[in-house]
Coordinates of C-alpha atoms and ligand atoms in Angstrom, one line a residue:
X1081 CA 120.4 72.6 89.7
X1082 CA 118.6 76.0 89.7
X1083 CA 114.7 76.0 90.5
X1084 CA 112.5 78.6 90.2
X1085 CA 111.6 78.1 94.1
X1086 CA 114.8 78.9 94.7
X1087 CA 114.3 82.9 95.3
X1088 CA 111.1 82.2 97.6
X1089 CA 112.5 83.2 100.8
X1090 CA 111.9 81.2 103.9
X1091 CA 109.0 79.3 102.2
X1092 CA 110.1 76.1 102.6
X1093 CA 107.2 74.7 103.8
X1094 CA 105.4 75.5 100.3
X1095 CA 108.0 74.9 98.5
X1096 CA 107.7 71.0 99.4
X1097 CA 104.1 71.2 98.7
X1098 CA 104.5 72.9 95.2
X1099 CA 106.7 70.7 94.3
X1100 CA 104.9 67.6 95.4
X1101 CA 101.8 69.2 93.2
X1102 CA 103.6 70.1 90.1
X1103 CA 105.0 66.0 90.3
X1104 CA 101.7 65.0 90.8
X1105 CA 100.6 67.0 87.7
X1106 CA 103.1 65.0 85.1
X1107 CA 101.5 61.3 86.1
X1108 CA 98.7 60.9 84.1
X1109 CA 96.5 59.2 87.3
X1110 CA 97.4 61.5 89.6
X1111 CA 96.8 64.4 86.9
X1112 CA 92.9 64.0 87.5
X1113 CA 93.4 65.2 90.9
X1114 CA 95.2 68.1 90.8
X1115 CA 93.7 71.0 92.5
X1116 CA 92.6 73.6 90.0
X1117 CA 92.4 76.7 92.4
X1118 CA 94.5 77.4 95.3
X1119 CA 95.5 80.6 97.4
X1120 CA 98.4 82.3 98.1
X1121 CA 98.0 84.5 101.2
X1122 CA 101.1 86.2 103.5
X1123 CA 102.0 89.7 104.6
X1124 CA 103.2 92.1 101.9
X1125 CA 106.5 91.5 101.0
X1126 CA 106.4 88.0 101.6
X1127 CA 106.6 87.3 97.8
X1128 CA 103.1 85.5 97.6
X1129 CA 102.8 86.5 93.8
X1130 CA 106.4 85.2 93.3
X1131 CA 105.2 81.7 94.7
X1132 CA 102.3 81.7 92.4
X1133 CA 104.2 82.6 89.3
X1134 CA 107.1 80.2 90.2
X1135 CA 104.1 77.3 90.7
X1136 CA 102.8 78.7 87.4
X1137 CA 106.6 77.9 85.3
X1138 CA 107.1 75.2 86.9
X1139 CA 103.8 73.7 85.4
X1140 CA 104.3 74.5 82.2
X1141 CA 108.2 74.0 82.8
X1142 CA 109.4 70.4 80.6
X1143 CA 111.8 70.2 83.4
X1144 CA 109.7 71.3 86.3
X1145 CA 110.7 74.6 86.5
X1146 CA 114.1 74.7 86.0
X1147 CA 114.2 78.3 85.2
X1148 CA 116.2 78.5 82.2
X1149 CA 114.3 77.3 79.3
X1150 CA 112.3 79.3 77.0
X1151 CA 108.8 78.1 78.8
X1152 CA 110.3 79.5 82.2
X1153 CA 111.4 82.7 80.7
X1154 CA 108.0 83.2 78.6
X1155 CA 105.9 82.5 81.3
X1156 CA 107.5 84.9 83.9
X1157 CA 107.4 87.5 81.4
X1158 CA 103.9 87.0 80.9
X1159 CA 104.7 86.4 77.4
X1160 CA 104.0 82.3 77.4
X1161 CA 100.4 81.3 75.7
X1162 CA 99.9 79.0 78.9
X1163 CA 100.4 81.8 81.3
X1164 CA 98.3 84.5 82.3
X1165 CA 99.6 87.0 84.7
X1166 CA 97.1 89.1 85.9
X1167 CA 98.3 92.5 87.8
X1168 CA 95.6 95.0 88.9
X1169 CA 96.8 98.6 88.6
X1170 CA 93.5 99.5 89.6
X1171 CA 91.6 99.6 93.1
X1172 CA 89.2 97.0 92.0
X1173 CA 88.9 94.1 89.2
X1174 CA 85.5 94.4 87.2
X1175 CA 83.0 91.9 86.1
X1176 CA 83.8 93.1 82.3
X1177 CA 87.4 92.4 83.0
X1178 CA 87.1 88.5 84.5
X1179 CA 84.8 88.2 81.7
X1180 CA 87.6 88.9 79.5
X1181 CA 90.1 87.1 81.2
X1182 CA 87.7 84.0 80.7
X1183 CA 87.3 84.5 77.2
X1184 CA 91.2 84.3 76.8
X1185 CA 91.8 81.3 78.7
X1186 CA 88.8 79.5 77.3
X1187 CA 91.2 77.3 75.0
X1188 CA 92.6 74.1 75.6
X1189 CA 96.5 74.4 76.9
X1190 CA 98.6 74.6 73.5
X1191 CA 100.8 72.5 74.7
X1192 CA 98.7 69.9 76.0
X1193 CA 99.6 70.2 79.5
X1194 CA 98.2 73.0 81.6
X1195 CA 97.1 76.6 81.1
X1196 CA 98.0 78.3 84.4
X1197 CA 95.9 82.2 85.4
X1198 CA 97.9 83.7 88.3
X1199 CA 96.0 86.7 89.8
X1200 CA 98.2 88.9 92.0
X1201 CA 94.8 90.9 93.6
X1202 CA 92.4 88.6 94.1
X1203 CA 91.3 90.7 97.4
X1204 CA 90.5 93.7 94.8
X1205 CA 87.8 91.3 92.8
X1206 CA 84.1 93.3 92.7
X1207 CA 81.5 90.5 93.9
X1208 CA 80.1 90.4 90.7
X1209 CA 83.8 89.8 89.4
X1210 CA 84.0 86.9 92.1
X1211 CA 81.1 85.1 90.8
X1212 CA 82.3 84.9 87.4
X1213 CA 85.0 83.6 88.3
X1214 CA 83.4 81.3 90.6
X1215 CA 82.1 79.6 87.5
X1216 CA 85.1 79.2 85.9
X1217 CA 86.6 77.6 89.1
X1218 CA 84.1 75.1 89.5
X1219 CA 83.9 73.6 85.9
X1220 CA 85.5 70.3 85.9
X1221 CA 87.6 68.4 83.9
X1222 CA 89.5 71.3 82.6
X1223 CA 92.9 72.1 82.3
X1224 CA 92.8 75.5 83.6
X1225 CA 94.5 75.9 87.2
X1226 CA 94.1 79.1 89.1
X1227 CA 96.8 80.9 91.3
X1228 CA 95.1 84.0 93.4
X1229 CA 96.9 85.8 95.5
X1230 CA 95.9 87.9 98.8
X1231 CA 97.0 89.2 101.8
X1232 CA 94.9 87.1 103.9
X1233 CA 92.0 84.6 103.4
X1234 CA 89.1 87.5 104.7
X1235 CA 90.2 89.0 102.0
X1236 CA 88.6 86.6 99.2
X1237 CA 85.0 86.2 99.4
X1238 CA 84.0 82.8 101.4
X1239 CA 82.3 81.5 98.1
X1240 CA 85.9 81.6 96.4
X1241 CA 88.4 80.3 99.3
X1242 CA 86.2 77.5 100.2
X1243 CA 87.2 75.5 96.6
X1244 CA 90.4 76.6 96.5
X1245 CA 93.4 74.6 98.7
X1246 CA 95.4 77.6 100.8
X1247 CA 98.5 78.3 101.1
X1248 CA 100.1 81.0 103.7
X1249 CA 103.6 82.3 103.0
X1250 CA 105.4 83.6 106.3
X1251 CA 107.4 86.3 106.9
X1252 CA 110.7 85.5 106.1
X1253 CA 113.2 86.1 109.0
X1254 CA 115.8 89.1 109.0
X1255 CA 118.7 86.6 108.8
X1256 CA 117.1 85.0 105.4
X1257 CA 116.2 88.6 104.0
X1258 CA 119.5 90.2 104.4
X1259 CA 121.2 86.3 102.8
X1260 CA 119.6 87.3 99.8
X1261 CA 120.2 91.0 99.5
X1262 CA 123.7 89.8 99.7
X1263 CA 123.6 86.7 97.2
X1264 CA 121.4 88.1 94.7
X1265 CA 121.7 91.6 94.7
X1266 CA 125.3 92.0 95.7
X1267 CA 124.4 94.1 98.5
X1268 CA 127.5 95.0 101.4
X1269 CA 126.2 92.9 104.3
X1270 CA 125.8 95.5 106.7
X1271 CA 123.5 97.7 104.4
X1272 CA 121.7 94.3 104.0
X1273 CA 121.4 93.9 107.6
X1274 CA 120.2 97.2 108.1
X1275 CA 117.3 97.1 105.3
X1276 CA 116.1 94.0 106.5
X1277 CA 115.6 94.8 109.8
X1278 CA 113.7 98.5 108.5
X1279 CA 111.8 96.2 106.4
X1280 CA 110.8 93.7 109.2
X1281 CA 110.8 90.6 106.2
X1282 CA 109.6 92.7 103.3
X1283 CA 111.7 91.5 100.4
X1284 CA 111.3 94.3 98.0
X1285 CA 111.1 97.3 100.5
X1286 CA 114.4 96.1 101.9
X1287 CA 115.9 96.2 98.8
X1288 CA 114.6 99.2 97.9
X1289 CA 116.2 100.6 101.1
X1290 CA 119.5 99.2 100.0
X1291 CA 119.6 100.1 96.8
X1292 CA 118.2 103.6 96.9
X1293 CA 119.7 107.0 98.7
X1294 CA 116.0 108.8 98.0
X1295 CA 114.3 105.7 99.8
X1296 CA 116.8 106.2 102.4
X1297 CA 116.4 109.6 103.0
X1298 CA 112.6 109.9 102.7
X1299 CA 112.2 107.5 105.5
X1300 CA 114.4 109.3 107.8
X1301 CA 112.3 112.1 107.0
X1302 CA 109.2 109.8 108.3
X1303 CA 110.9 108.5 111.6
X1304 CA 111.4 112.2 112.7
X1305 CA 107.8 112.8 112.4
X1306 CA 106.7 111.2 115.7
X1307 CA 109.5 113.7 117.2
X1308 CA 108.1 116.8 116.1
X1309 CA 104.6 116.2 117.4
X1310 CA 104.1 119.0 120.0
X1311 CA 101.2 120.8 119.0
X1312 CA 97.8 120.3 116.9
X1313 CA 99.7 122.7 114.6
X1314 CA 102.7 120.5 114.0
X1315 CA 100.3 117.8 113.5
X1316 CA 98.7 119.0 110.8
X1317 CA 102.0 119.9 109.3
X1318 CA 103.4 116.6 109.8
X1319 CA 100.8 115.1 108.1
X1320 CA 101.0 117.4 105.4
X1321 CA 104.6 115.9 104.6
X1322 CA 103.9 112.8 105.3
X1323 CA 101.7 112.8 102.1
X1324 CA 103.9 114.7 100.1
X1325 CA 107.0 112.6 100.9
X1326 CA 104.5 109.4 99.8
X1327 CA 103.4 111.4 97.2
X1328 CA 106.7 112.3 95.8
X1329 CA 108.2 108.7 96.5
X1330 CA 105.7 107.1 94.1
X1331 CA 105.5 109.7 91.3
X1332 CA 109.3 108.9 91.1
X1333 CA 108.7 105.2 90.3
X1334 CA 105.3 106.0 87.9
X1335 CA 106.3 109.0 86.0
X1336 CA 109.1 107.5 83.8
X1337 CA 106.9 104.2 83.5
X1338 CA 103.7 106.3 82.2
X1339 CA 105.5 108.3 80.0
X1340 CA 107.1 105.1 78.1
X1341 CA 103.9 103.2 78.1
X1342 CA 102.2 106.6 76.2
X1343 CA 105.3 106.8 73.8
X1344 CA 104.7 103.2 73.2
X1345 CA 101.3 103.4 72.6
X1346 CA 101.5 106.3 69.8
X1347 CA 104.1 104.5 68.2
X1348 CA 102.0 101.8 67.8
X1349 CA 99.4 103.9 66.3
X1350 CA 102.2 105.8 64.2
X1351 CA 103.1 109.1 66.1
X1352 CA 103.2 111.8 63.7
X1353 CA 101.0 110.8 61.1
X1354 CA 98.3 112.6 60.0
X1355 CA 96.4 109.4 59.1
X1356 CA 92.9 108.6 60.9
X1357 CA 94.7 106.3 62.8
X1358 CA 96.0 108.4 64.9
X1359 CA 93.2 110.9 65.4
X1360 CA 90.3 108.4 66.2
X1361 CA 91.5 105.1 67.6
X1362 CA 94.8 106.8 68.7
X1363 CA 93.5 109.7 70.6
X1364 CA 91.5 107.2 72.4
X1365 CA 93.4 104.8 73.5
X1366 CA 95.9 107.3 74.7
X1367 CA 93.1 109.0 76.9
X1368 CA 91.8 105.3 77.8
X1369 CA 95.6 104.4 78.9
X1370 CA 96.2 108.0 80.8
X1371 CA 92.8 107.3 82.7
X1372 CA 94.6 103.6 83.7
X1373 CA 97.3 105.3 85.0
X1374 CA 95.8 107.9 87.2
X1375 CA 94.1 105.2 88.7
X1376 CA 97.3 103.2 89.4
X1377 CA 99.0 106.2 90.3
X1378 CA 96.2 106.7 93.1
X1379 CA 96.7 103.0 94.5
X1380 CA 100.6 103.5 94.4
X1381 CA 100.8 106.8 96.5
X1382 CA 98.1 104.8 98.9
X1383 CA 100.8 102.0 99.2
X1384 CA 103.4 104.4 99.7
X1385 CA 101.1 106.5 102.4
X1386 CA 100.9 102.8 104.1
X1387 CA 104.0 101.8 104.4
X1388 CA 105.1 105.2 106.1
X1389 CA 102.6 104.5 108.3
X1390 CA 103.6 101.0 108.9
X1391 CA 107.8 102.5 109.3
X1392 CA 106.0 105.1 112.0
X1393 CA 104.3 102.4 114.0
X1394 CA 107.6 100.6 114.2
X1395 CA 108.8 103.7 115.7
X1396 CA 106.2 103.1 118.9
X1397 CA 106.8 99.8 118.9
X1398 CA 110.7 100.2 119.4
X1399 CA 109.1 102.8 122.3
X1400 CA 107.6 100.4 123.8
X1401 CA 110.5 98.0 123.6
X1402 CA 112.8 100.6 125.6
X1403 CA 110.2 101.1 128.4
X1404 CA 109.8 97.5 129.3
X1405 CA 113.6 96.9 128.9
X1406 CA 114.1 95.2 125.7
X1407 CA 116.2 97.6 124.3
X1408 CA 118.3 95.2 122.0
X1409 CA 114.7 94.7 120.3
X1410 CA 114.5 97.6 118.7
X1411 CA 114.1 98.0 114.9
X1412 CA 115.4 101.6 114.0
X1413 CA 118.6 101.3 115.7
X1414 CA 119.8 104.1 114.0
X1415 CA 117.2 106.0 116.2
X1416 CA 117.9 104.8 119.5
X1417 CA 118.5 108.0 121.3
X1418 CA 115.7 109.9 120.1
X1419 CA 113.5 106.8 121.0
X1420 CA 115.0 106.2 124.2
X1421 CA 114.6 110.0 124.7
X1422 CA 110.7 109.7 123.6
X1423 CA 110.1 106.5 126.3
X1424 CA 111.4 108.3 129.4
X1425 CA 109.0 111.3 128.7
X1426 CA 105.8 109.5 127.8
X1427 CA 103.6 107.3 129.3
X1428 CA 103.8 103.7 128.4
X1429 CA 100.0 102.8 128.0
X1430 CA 100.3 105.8 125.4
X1431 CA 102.5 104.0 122.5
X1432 CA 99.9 100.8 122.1
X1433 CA 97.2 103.2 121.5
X1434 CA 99.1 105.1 118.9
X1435 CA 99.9 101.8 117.0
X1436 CA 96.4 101.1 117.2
X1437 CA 95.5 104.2 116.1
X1438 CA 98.0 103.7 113.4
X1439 CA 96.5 100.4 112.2
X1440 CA 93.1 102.0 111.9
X1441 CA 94.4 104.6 110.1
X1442 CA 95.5 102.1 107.4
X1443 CA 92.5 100.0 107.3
X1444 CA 90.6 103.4 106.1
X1445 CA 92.5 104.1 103.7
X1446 CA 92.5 100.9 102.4
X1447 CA 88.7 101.7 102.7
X1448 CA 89.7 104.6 100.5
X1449 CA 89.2 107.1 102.7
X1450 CA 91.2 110.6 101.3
X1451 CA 94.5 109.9 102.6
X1452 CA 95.1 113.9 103.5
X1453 CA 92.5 114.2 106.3
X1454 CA 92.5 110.5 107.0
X1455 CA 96.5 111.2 108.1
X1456 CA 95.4 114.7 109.6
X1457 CA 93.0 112.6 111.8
X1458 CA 95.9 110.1 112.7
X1459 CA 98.3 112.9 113.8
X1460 CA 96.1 114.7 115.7
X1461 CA 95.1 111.5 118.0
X1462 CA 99.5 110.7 117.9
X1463 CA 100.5 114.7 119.2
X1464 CA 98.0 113.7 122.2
X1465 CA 100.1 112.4 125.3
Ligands
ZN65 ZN1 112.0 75.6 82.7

């Protein structure tokens, strides 16, 4: 029988204790105990939002989330009353907005069991935001159960985590990754192989990788980067392309999806008519909707800026593999010369220092430091011996 835990990769050690819950959750004694909050945390990529909307079905699921049924279906597509998916497209989730949210999900479950919120960025909540929801979280006797999601547990404020029960995904090995490249998307096992390992566990950047020549391309366009870093010039430059490439790689993905949503929108106020409609409440919901989208434009060219960054750190890592003789370690073996090239003329001290330098990097600009001189910065330090 199909289950919807069955695409959570290398999670079995939730999957038990999901499962466990959502029996629990059917017997009226046990019922009274079920935890109403709980975290998801695990690297990106790890699928710690799929986990939560999978827990979230199978709830609400008559068959305990069998995947198939018309509760299943509704509730992935955020289109069952029970189920709130909450995605943030923004860098931060309001106090107005969780007020919102609570307003929604202030009814009783329609259909009598449980009314289920997942929320994907729970590490983007406002402290204000927090402590609404705080309230929410500790009212008892309701049949509300919340799913957030993070990367880690630092990441949701201490007064949150501490009544919720945790759960941390793991990475998922290579060998699990590239299983289901092959079984669910029909990838050719070596392409699999070969995104999973670029990927390092990251579900949806591997297949991304397998699935798309631009992806492909653009990061080979990355890995030379570290190559052509002989000069405070070429630094800047480097850095100059490695936000454009970013840049350009998430404008792909956004542009077709904002200009849908707009064409939506102004159908839904009837495009083309001369009513009042469209000139009052139209106009401004089209600018409210364009304003949305810049923002989430922002946060996806930062993602994309962060995972170059990761794929170039990989690049000193495999460095550093080759210069204390681990050379089957490497993760860009379709780079091995250059890197073997790179480790016989540097010093090997230098490459941990450039990762570290790396990482920092990335916690600014999750800071939201401006990614163009935040990357300048980082190449600068990375040309240096
Ligand atoms: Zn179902």
């Amino acid at each position: 029988m199909t289950s919807v835990f069955d695409d959570l990769v290398g999670q079995e050690h939730i999957i038990d204790i999901l499962q466990g819950a959502v029996a629990a959750s059917r017997t009226s004694e046990e019922s009274q105990e079920m935890t109403h909050a709980w975290v998801f945390t695990g690297p990106p990529g790890s699928g710690r939002s799929s986990a939560a909307v999978a827990f979230a079905q199978a709830l609400i699921c008559p068959n305990s989330g069998c995947g198939n049924c018309s509760d299943c279906n509704a509730a992935k597509a955020s289109g069952h009353s029970d189920v709130e998916i909450i995605r943030t497209e923004g860098l931060s989730i309001k106090v107005e907005e969780v007020r919102e949210i609570l307003m929604r999900v202030a009814w009783a479950p329609s259909m009598g069991g449980w009314r289920v919120v997942v929320m994907e960025d729970a590490d983007r909540l406002t402290e204000s935001a927090a402590n609404a929801l705080l309230k929410a979280i500790e009212e008892p006797g309701t049949r509300t159960v919340w799913l957030l999601c993070a990367p880690t547990l630092h990441d949701v404020l201490p007064t949150i985590r501490s009544r919720c029960r945790h759960l941390q995904l793991r990475t998922p090995s290579l060998e699990a990754v590239a299983k289901v490249l092959i079984i669910r998307d029909d990838i050719a096992p070596g392409m699999a192989d070969f995104a999973a390992r670029l990927s390092q566990g990251h579900i949806g950047r591997a297949k991304y990788l397998a699935t798309s020549e631009l992806a492909r391309s653009n990061r080979s366009l990355i890995m030379q980067l570290p190559l052509q870093l002989e000069s405070l010039a070429a630094a800047f430059q480097a850095a100059e392309k490695l936000v454009d490439l970013a840049t350009q790689e998430a404008n792909e993905s956004s542009d077709e999806r904002d200009e849908k949503e707009i064409q939506k929108l102004q159908e839904a106020y009837g495009k083309g008519a001369t009513g009042r409609g469209m000139a009052t409440g139209g106009a401004k919901a089209v600018k409210e909707l364009e304003k949305e989208q810049k923002s989430r434009s922002t946060r996806m060219v930062r993602d994309s800026i962060d995972g170059a960054l990761l794929d170039i750190a990989t690049f000193y890592r495999d460095v550093m593999m080759v210069q204390i003789g681990a050379t089957e370690a490497i993760i860009n073996s379709d780079m091995q010369e250059d890197i073997q090239r790179y480790a016989s003329t540097h010093p090997e001290q230098s490459s941990i220092l450039k990762i570290d330098s790396i990482m920092k990097a990335r916690y600014k600009l999750a800071q939201n430091a401006a990614p163009l001189v935040t990357c300048e910065a980082l190449m600068c330090i990375l040309a240096k011996q």
